[in-house]
mmCIF file of C-alpha atoms in Angstrom:
data_model
loop_
_atom_site.group_PDB
_atom_site.id
_atom_site.type_symbol
_atom_site.label_atom_id
_atom_site.label_comp_id
_atom_site.label_asym_id
_atom_site.label_seq_id
_atom_site.Cartn_x
_atom_site.Cartn_y
_atom_site.Cartn_z
ATOM 1 C CA MET A 1 -18.044 1.303 13.427
ATOM 2 C CA ALA A 2 -18.707 -1.724 11.232
ATOM 3 C CA ALA A 3 -16.177 -4.545 11.417
ATOM 4 C CA MET A 4 -14.041 -5.119 8.369
ATOM 5 C CA SER A 5 -13.582 -8.505 6.799
ATOM 6 C CA TYR A 6 -9.851 -8.866 6.199
ATOM 7 C CA GLU A 7 -8.329 -12.011 4.740
ATOM 8 C CA GLY A 8 -4.610 -11.242 4.616
ATOM 9 C CA ILE A 9 -1.919 -9.052 6.133
ATOM 10 C CA VAL A 10 1.524 -7.848 5.031
ATOM 11 C CA LEU A 11 3.825 -7.164 7.970
ATOM 12 C CA ASP A 12 7.079 -5.251 7.935
ATOM 13 C CA VAL A 13 9.744 -6.715 10.210
ATOM 14 C CA ASP A 14 12.427 -4.317 11.519
ATOM 15 C CA GLY A 15 10.939 -1.490 13.548
ATOM 16 C CA THR A 16 7.516 -3.123 13.416
ATOM 17 C CA VAL A 17 7.771 -6.623 14.926
ATOM 18 C CA VAL A 18 11.395 -6.809 16.076
ATOM 19 C CA ARG A 19 14.436 -4.618 16.492
ATOM 20 C CA GLU A 20 17.418 -6.825 15.674
ATOM 21 C CA ALA A 21 16.416 -10.025 17.555
ATOM 22 C CA ALA A 22 14.388 -8.359 20.308
ATOM 23 C CA PRO A 23 10.590 -8.226 20.169
ATOM 24 C CA ILE A 24 9.092 -4.753 20.041
ATOM 25 C CA THR A 25 6.579 -3.987 22.777
ATOM 26 C CA GLY A 26 3.112 -5.034 21.633
ATOM 27 C CA ALA A 27 4.341 -7.335 18.863
ATOM 28 C CA ALA A 28 3.228 -10.524 20.621
ATOM 29 C CA GLU A 29 -0.282 -9.155 21.106
ATOM 30 C CA GLY A 30 -0.460 -8.018 17.488
ATOM 31 C CA LEU A 31 0.655 -11.342 16.044
ATOM 32 C CA ALA A 32 -1.795 -13.151 18.335
ATOM 33 C CA ALA A 33 -4.602 -10.943 17.003
ATOM 34 C CA VAL A 34 -3.624 -11.840 13.431
ATOM 35 C CA GLU A 35 -3.733 -15.537 14.302
ATOM 36 C CA ASP A 36 -7.033 -15.258 16.160
ATOM 37 C CA ALA A 37 -8.597 -13.500 13.164
ATOM 38 C CA GLY A 38 -7.388 -16.263 10.832
ATOM 39 C CA LEU A 39 -5.568 -13.858 8.532
ATOM 40 C CA ARG A 40 -3.119 -15.214 5.993
ATOM 41 C CA ARG A 41 0.155 -13.412 6.712
ATOM 42 C CA VAL A 42 3.390 -12.572 4.984
ATOM 43 C CA PHE A 43 6.455 -10.719 6.271
ATOM 44 C CA CYS A 44 8.248 -8.380 3.882
ATOM 45 C CA SER A 45 11.529 -6.679 4.775
ATOM 46 C CA ASN A 46 13.689 -4.275 2.821
ATOM 47 C CA ASN A 47 16.799 -5.914 4.270
ATOM 48 C CA PRO A 48 18.854 -6.972 1.218
ATOM 49 C CA ILE A 49 21.356 -9.164 3.074
ATOM 50 C CA GLU A 50 19.643 -11.666 5.347
ATOM 51 C CA ARG A 51 17.892 -14.661 3.849
ATOM 52 C CA PRO A 52 14.446 -15.827 4.983
ATOM 53 C CA ALA A 53 16.078 -18.606 7.031
ATOM 54 C CA ALA A 54 17.965 -15.989 9.041
ATOM 55 C CA TYR A 55 14.735 -14.164 9.715
ATOM 56 C CA LYS A 56 13.180 -17.389 10.934
ATOM 57 C CA GLY A 57 16.006 -17.574 13.476
ATOM 58 C CA ARG A 58 15.603 -13.947 14.522
ATOM 59 C CA PHE A 59 11.871 -14.409 15.002
ATOM 60 C CA ALA A 60 12.492 -17.554 17.040
ATOM 61 C CA GLU A 61 14.926 -15.690 19.286
ATOM 62 C CA ALA A 62 12.253 -13.035 19.791
ATOM 63 C CA GLY A 63 9.738 -15.740 20.729
ATOM 64 C CA PHE A 64 7.743 -15.926 17.467
ATOM 65 C CA ALA A 65 7.222 -18.996 15.287
ATOM 66 C CA VAL A 66 7.604 -17.935 11.653
ATOM 67 C CA ASP A 67 8.367 -20.215 8.706
ATOM 68 C CA GLU A 68 10.914 -18.998 6.191
ATOM 69 C CA SER A 69 8.338 -19.477 3.414
ATOM 70 C CA GLU A 70 6.433 -16.559 4.971
ATOM 71 C CA VAL A 71 9.360 -14.153 4.588
ATOM 72 C CA PHE A 72 10.370 -12.108 1.553
ATOM 73 C CA THR A 73 13.175 -9.565 1.524
ATOM 74 C CA ALA A 74 14.631 -6.959 -0.792
ATOM 75 C CA GLY A 75 17.385 -9.530 -1.390
ATOM 76 C CA THR A 76 15.034 -12.315 -2.480
ATOM 77 C CA ILE A 77 12.967 -9.953 -4.636
ATOM 78 C CA THR A 78 16.066 -8.461 -6.282
ATOM 79 C CA THR A 79 17.425 -11.951 -6.956
ATOM 80 C CA GLU A 80 14.149 -12.982 -8.585
ATOM 81 C CA TYR A 81 14.097 -9.806 -10.672
ATOM 82 C CA LEU A 82 17.638 -10.338 -11.936
ATOM 83 C CA THR A 83 17.116 -14.009 -12.768
ATOM 84 C CA THR A 84 14.026 -13.010 -14.758
ATOM 85 C CA THR A 85 15.411 -9.977 -16.610
ATOM 86 C CA HIS A 86 19.234 -10.315 -16.581
ATOM 87 C CA ALA A 87 19.823 -14.062 -16.408
ATOM 88 C CA THR A 88 22.747 -14.081 -18.856
ATOM 89 C CA ASP A 89 24.212 -10.667 -18.008
ATOM 90 C CA GLU A 90 27.353 -9.850 -16.050
ATOM 91 C CA VAL A 91 26.325 -8.381 -12.691
ATOM 92 C CA PHE A 92 28.542 -5.889 -10.888
ATOM 93 C CA LEU A 93 27.438 -5.745 -7.250
ATOM 94 C CA ILE A 94 28.042 -2.957 -4.792
ATOM 95 C CA GLY A 95 26.724 -4.752 -1.738
ATOM 96 C CA GLU A 96 27.375 -7.182 1.076
ATOM 97 C CA ALA A 97 28.492 -10.829 0.922
ATOM 98 C CA GLY A 98 25.035 -11.988 2.012
ATOM 99 C CA LEU A 99 23.465 -10.552 -1.138
ATOM 100 C CA ARG A 100 26.326 -11.779 -3.322
ATOM 101 C CA GLU A 101 25.727 -15.333 -2.074
ATOM 102 C CA GLN A 102 22.030 -15.103 -2.943
ATOM 103 C CA LEU A 103 22.804 -13.966 -6.482
ATOM 104 C CA VAL A 104 25.476 -16.623 -7.028
ATOM 105 C CA ASP A 105 23.230 -19.374 -5.639
ATOM 106 C CA ALA A 106 20.572 -18.311 -8.134
ATOM 107 C CA GLY A 107 22.993 -18.960 -10.992
ATOM 108 C CA LEU A 108 23.756 -15.348 -11.880
ATOM 109 C CA SER A 109 27.192 -14.399 -13.187
ATOM 110 C CA LEU A 110 28.960 -11.787 -11.046
ATOM 111 C CA THR A 111 31.978 -9.816 -12.158
ATOM 112 C CA THR A 112 34.470 -7.755 -10.175
ATOM 113 C CA ASP A 113 35.491 -5.821 -13.294
ATOM 114 C CA PRO A 114 33.386 -2.650 -13.591
ATOM 115 C CA GLN A 115 34.166 -2.423 -17.318
ATOM 116 C CA ALA A 116 32.545 -5.833 -17.867
ATOM 117 C CA ALA A 117 29.255 -4.905 -16.196
ATOM 118 C CA ASP A 118 25.970 -5.331 -18.040
ATOM 119 C CA VAL A 119 23.991 -4.477 -14.911
ATOM 120 C CA VAL A 120 25.060 -2.736 -11.699
ATOM 121 C CA VAL A 121 23.305 -3.506 -8.432
ATOM 122 C CA GLY A 122 23.482 -0.911 -5.666
ATOM 123 C CA SER A 123 22.751 -1.989 -2.117
ATOM 124 C CA LEU A 124 23.864 -1.703 1.498
ATOM 125 C CA SER A 125 27.663 -1.860 1.591
ATOM 126 C CA ARG A 126 29.671 -1.263 4.748
ATOM 127 C CA ALA A 127 32.853 -1.174 2.645
ATOM 128 C CA PHE A 128 31.485 1.617 0.445
ATOM 129 C CA GLY A 129 33.949 4.448 -0.119
ATOM 130 C CA TYR A 130 35.762 6.662 -2.598
ATOM 131 C CA GLU A 131 37.095 3.777 -4.699
ATOM 132 C CA THR A 132 33.567 2.358 -4.928
ATOM 133 C CA LEU A 133 32.377 5.631 -6.429
ATOM 134 C CA CYS A 134 35.240 5.487 -8.933
ATOM 135 C CA GLU A 135 34.091 1.996 -9.948
ATOM 136 C CA THR A 136 30.524 3.265 -10.214
ATOM 137 C CA ILE A 137 31.547 5.877 -12.770
ATOM 138 C CA VAL A 138 33.318 3.224 -14.862
ATOM 139 C CA ALA A 139 30.572 0.603 -14.595
ATOM 140 C CA LEU A 140 27.526 2.752 -15.197
ATOM 141 C CA ASP A 141 27.804 3.988 -18.745
ATOM 142 C CA ASP A 142 24.694 4.741 -20.789
ATOM 143 C CA ASP A 143 24.125 1.089 -21.756
ATOM 144 C CA THR A 144 24.454 -0.434 -18.285
ATOM 145 C CA ALA A 145 21.313 -1.212 -16.304
ATOM 146 C CA PHE A 146 21.208 0.265 -12.795
ATOM 147 C CA VAL A 147 19.255 -1.725 -10.201
ATOM 148 C CA GLY A 148 18.774 -0.886 -6.519
ATOM 149 C CA THR A 149 17.737 -3.378 -3.883
ATOM 150 C CA ASP A 150 15.713 -0.978 -1.723
ATOM 151 C CA PRO A 151 15.269 2.741 -0.992
ATOM 152 C CA ASP A 152 15.766 2.683 2.800
ATOM 153 C CA THR A 153 18.251 5.432 3.640
ATOM 154 C CA VAL A 154 18.514 4.377 7.295
ATOM 155 C CA ILE A 155 18.060 1.164 9.295
ATOM 156 C CA PRO A 156 16.447 1.380 12.753
ATOM 157 C CA GLN A 157 18.609 0.016 15.559
ATOM 158 C CA ASP A 158 18.789 -0.035 19.338
ATOM 159 C CA GLY A 159 20.602 3.271 19.515
ATOM 160 C CA PRO A 160 21.367 5.551 16.529
ATOM 161 C CA ASN A 161 20.029 4.479 13.135
ATOM 162 C CA ARG A 162 22.552 3.225 10.584
ATOM 163 C CA PRO A 163 22.821 4.122 6.873
ATOM 164 C CA GLY A 164 20.949 1.769 4.545
ATOM 165 C CA SER A 165 20.898 0.894 0.847
ATOM 166 C CA GLY A 166 19.183 4.127 -0.125
ATOM 167 C CA ALA A 167 22.134 6.169 1.141
ATOM 168 C CA ILE A 168 24.518 4.114 -1.025
ATOM 169 C CA ILE A 169 22.273 4.325 -4.077
ATOM 170 C CA HIS A 170 21.890 8.113 -3.740
ATOM 171 C CA ALA A 171 25.686 8.503 -3.640
ATOM 172 C CA MET A 172 25.996 6.360 -6.770
ATOM 173 C CA GLU A 173 23.309 8.406 -8.529
ATOM 174 C CA GLY A 174 25.131 11.575 -7.579
ATOM 175 C CA VAL A 175 28.442 10.736 -9.262
ATOM 176 C CA ILE A 176 26.856 9.569 -12.520
ATOM 177 C CA ASP A 177 24.079 12.197 -12.597
ATOM 178 C CA ARG A 178 21.554 9.474 -13.348
ATOM 179 C CA SER A 179 18.731 7.892 -11.383
ATOM 180 C CA VAL A 180 18.489 4.193 -10.661
ATOM 181 C CA ASP A 181 16.435 2.348 -13.305
ATOM 182 C CA VAL A 182 14.693 -0.065 -10.942
ATOM 183 C CA ILE A 183 14.193 -0.425 -7.199
ATOM 184 C CA CYS A 184 13.175 -3.974 -6.287
ATOM 185 C CA GLY A 185 12.213 -3.705 -2.617
ATOM 186 C CA LYS A 186 9.186 -1.999 -1.115
ATOM 187 C CA PRO A 187 7.224 -0.122 -2.421
ATOM 188 C CA SER A 188 8.022 -1.350 -5.936
ATOM 189 C CA THR A 189 5.699 -3.195 -8.265
ATOM 190 C CA TYR A 190 7.910 -6.277 -7.822
ATOM 191 C CA ALA A 191 7.547 -6.269 -4.035
ATOM 192 C CA ARG A 192 3.835 -5.631 -4.273
ATOM 193 C CA GLU A 193 3.249 -8.454 -6.741
ATOM 194 C CA THR A 194 5.369 -10.822 -4.646
ATOM 195 C CA VAL A 195 3.354 -10.402 -1.445
ATOM 196 C CA VAL A 196 -0.046 -10.319 -3.151
ATOM 197 C CA SER A 197 0.783 -13.489 -5.066
ATOM 198 C CA TYR A 198 1.884 -15.241 -1.873
ATOM 199 C CA LEU A 199 -1.214 -14.246 0.071
ATOM 200 C CA ASP A 200 -3.468 -15.277 -2.833
ATOM 201 C CA VAL A 201 -6.339 -13.108 -1.604
ATOM 202 C CA PRO A 202 -7.647 -9.805 -3.061
ATOM 203 C CA ALA A 203 -5.459 -6.842 -2.132
ATOM 204 C CA ALA A 204 -8.580 -4.912 -1.125
ATOM 205 C CA ASP A 205 -9.114 -7.483 1.630
ATOM 206 C CA CYS A 206 -5.600 -7.075 3.051
ATOM 207 C CA LEU A 207 -3.908 -4.949 5.663
ATOM 208 C CA VAL A 208 -0.336 -3.740 5.387
ATOM 209 C CA VAL A 209 1.454 -2.754 8.592
ATOM 210 C CA GLY A 210 4.818 -1.032 8.812
ATOM 211 C CA ASP A 211 6.854 1.832 10.236
ATOM 212 C CA ARG A 212 7.769 3.686 7.035
ATOM 213 C CA LEU A 213 5.486 5.889 4.983
ATOM 214 C CA ASN A 214 7.426 5.776 1.706
ATOM 215 C CA THR A 215 7.792 1.989 1.644
ATOM 216 C CA ASP A 216 5.236 0.077 3.715
ATOM 217 C CA ILE A 217 2.353 2.554 3.530
ATOM 218 C CA GLN A 218 3.012 3.525 -0.077
ATOM 219 C CA LEU A 219 3.106 -0.144 -1.117
ATOM 220 C CA GLY A 220 -0.248 -0.753 0.542
ATOM 221 C CA ALA A 221 -1.837 2.381 -0.879
ATOM 222 C CA GLU A 222 -0.729 1.549 -4.422
ATOM 223 C CA ALA A 223 -2.007 -2.019 -4.022
ATOM 224 C CA GLY A 224 -5.387 -0.902 -2.686
ATOM 225 C CA MET A 225 -4.799 -2.362 0.795
ATOM 226 C CA THR A 226 -5.814 -0.852 4.118
ATOM 227 C CA THR A 227 -2.679 0.789 5.499
ATOM 228 C CA VAL A 228 -1.533 0.869 9.134
ATOM 229 C CA LEU A 229 1.478 2.865 10.311
ATOM 230 C CA VAL A 230 3.027 1.767 13.606
ATOM 231 C CA THR A 231 5.135 4.389 15.377
ATOM 232 C CA THR A 232 7.703 1.994 16.863
ATOM 233 C CA GLY A 233 10.245 2.487 14.073
ATOM 234 C CA ILE A 234 11.117 5.283 11.663
ATOM 235 C CA ALA A 235 7.969 7.426 11.356
ATOM 236 C CA ASP A 236 6.035 9.064 14.176
ATOM 237 C CA ARG A 237 2.834 11.102 14.239
ATOM 238 C CA SER A 238 4.637 14.349 13.409
ATOM 239 C CA THR A 239 6.161 12.638 10.357
ATOM 240 C CA VAL A 240 2.693 11.593 9.219
ATOM 241 C CA ALA A 241 1.286 15.078 9.706
ATOM 242 C CA ALA A 242 4.015 16.545 7.483
ATOM 243 C CA SER A 243 3.764 13.912 4.744
ATOM 244 C CA SER A 244 1.664 13.667 1.596
ATOM 245 C CA ILE A 245 1.386 9.909 2.237
ATOM 246 C CA THR A 246 -1.522 9.312 4.606
ATOM 247 C CA PRO A 247 -2.115 5.923 6.266
ATOM 248 C CA ASP A 248 -5.615 4.712 7.050
ATOM 249 C CA TYR A 249 -4.629 4.059 10.657
ATOM 250 C CA VAL A 250 -1.809 5.162 12.957
ATOM 251 C CA ILE A 251 -1.101 2.979 15.996
ATOM 252 C CA ASP A 252 1.533 3.230 18.707
ATOM 253 C CA SER A 253 2.326 -0.495 18.725
ATOM 254 C CA LEU A 254 1.061 -3.771 17.313
ATOM 255 C CA ALA A 255 -0.891 -4.226 20.531
ATOM 256 C CA GLU A 256 -3.477 -1.913 18.924
ATOM 257 C CA LEU A 257 -3.763 -4.036 15.781
ATOM 258 C CA GLU A 258 -6.678 -6.087 17.103
ATOM 259 C CA ALA A 259 -8.882 -2.975 17.098
ATOM 260 C CA VAL A 260 -7.974 -2.309 13.455
ATOM 261 C CA ILE A 261 -8.791 -5.888 12.499
ATOM 262 C CA ASP A 262 -12.156 -5.924 14.259
ATOM 263 C CA GLY A 263 -13.145 -2.477 13.005
ATOM 264 C CA THR A 264 -13.255 -0.656 16.341
ATOM 265 C CA ALA A 265 -10.159 1.525 15.827
ATOM 266 C CA GLU A 266 -10.532 5.161 14.764
ATOM 267 C CA ARG A 267 -9.210 5.930 11.303
ATOM 268 C CA TYR A 268 -6.425 8.493 11.084
ATOM 269 C CA ASP A 269 -7.721 12.012 10.652
ATOM 270 C CA ALA A 270 -5.200 14.160 8.815
#
C-alpha cells in the first residue's frame, strides 16, 4: 500500500487521547507518531465548559505537552459564533458557570430573564430541571435564536457515561416543538472552519481522529479529510457496522495510528 502524505491532523480529546486526566492506552504512542511524522496538529473537543488552559493542565497530568493555542472546544467555538453574530443581543444561557464565564469575558451581555432573551444557548447543565424547561418555553418564542453548543448526548467517563449537552438540547427542543437553529461544536461548519484555519493546510491532506461517528468522523468526511475512528470511547466496531457514517480506518487505540500515517494500515471494509 502506498504511503500517504499527510500534513495535518485533528484529534478529539475525551475518549480518544484521555479519559478525564488519565491517558488512554496507546495515546502516547499515537502522539509520538504524529510528532515523528511532522504533522501539524490541533485538538478539538465538544466540551463546552473547560477552557483551553484547563485542557493544557489535563494533558500535562496525563503526561502530554500541549499548548493551549492547540486546543479548541465547543465553548470557544460557540463564544466566537455569538460574538460574530449576536454581539449586541441579550443571551439567555442554559449551561454551566464555565461557559457563562467565557461568554462574559468575550463581552457578551447575559440575562437571567427569559422574557428578555434575544438568543438562547442550550448546553450541558447539571442544574437542568423542570423549572429550566418552563424558562425555555418563555424564552424561545418565534423570534428568539436557538443556539446549541454541541450535540453530544453522553460524555465518556471512567464508569457509566454521563448526559451531555445534546441531552439537554433535545429536552429543550421537545417542549417548544422546534429544532435548534445552530449547533456550534463538531461536526458543524463553524468547528470545521476553525480547525482547518488553524492547521492552515489543505483539508485533503489531513487526518481526523476521534471516537464518535456523528461528530469526529462526520466533520472529517464533510471537510474531505481522511477519517479514523478509534474504539476507545463511544463507538465500537458494531456501532460502525450499523451506521451510515463510514470511517476510512477503524483502530483499537492510537497506538495503531502510525500505520495509518505511513500508509500500511488496512482501510475499513464495510
